[in-house]
GROMACS .gro file of C-alpha atoms in nm:
model
   74
    1MET     CA    1  12.786  10.508  18.877
    2THR     CA    2  12.762  10.758  19.162
    3ALA     CA    3  12.804  10.646  19.520
    4TYR     CA    4  12.496  10.635  19.744
    5LYS     CA    5  12.493  10.920  19.997
    6PRO     CA    6  12.253  10.862  20.287
    7LYS     CA    7  12.076  11.152  20.454
    8LEU     CA    8  12.051  11.224  20.825
    9HIS     CA    9  11.778  11.010  20.992
   10GLU     CA   10  11.738  10.791  20.683
   11THR     CA   11  11.698  10.416  20.737
   12VAL     CA   12  11.970  10.214  20.566
   13GLU     CA   13  12.118   9.866  20.560
   14ASP     CA   14  12.486   9.816  20.639
   15THR     CA   15  12.567   9.534  20.398
   16ALA     CA   16  12.899   9.467  20.576
   17THR     CA   17  12.722   9.373  20.901
   18ARG     CA   18  12.378   9.290  20.755
   19LYS     CA   19  12.217   9.525  21.009
   20VAL     CA   20  11.955   9.794  20.952
   21GLY     CA   21  11.998  10.127  21.125
   22ARG     CA   22  11.911  10.494  21.123
   23VAL     CA   23  12.171  10.749  21.015
   24MET     CA   24  12.260  10.953  21.323
   25GLY     CA   25  12.557  11.147  21.194
   26PHE     CA   26  12.874  11.162  20.994
   27GLU     CA   27  13.221  11.145  21.148
   28GLY     CA   28  13.523  11.161  20.922
   29PRO     CA   29  13.488  10.896  20.651
   30TYR     CA   30  13.220  10.702  20.845
   31VAL     CA   31  12.843  10.716  20.880
   32GLN     CA   32  12.716  10.662  21.234
   33LEU     CA   33  12.417  10.429  21.256
   34ARG     CA   34  12.188  10.335  21.545
   35PRO     CA   35  11.978  10.017  21.550
   36LEU     CA   36  11.609  10.085  21.485
   37GLY     CA   37  11.512   9.948  21.824
   38GLY     CA   38  11.768  10.171  21.997
   39GLY     CA   39  12.106  10.076  22.129
   40VAL     CA   40  12.471  10.143  22.065
   41GLU     CA   41  12.566  10.326  21.748
   42TRP     CA   42  12.821  10.181  21.509
   43ASP     CA   43  13.037  10.326  21.235
   44ALA     CA   44  12.983  10.212  20.879
   45LYS     CA   45  13.164  10.284  20.557
   46PRO     CA   46  12.940  10.477  20.317
   47GLU     CA   47  13.013  10.234  20.033
   48THR     CA   48  12.858   9.946  20.234
   49LEU     CA   49  12.525  10.126  20.283
   50LYS     CA   50  12.210  10.090  20.079
   51PRO     CA   51  11.864  10.239  20.129
   52VAL     CA   52  11.586  10.018  20.258
   53THR     CA   53  11.220  10.028  20.169
   54VAL     CA   54  10.967  10.146  20.424
   55SER     CA   55  10.839   9.790  20.471
   56ASP     CA   56  11.192   9.652  20.524
   57GLY     CA   57  11.261   9.923  20.780
   58LEU     CA   58  10.936   9.849  20.959
   59SER     CA   59  11.012   9.476  20.961
   60ALA     CA   60  11.353   9.541  21.117
   61ALA     CA   61  11.199   9.767  21.384
   62VAL     CA   62  10.933   9.507  21.472
   63ALA     CA   63  11.197   9.233  21.491
   64ALA     CA   64  11.401   9.449  21.733
   65ALA     CA   65  11.094   9.521  21.948
   66ASN     CA   66  11.009   9.150  21.961
   67ALA     CA   67  11.366   9.059  22.059
   68ARG     CA   68  11.356   9.321  22.335
   69SER     CA   69  11.026   9.184  22.469
   70ARG     CA   70  11.184   8.837  22.483
   71GLY     CA   71  11.478   8.978  22.681
   72GLU     CA   72  11.728   8.925  22.400
   73LEU     CA   73  11.814   9.298  22.378
   74PRO     CA   74  11.875   9.546  22.661
   0.00000   0.00000   0.00000
C-alpha cells in the first residue's frame, strides 16, 4: 500500500488531532496545515493525514465560521 501524499492547498484531516485543515506547505518531514476558518498553522505527520470529501470540508468550514461568530475562535 502506498502512502497518501497530499497536494498543496488540498483539504485533509489530521487523524492524530482529529482536525481538518488546508495544506499550506511542506517543511522537512512535516506537512503544514491551517484550519479552514483561518488561524495558526500546525505541523502534521504525513502518515496521519487522509483526504476529506468536499462535503466534509465544507462542514468543517461552516463549523469554524459558526464558532467564530459565537466568539469561540479569534
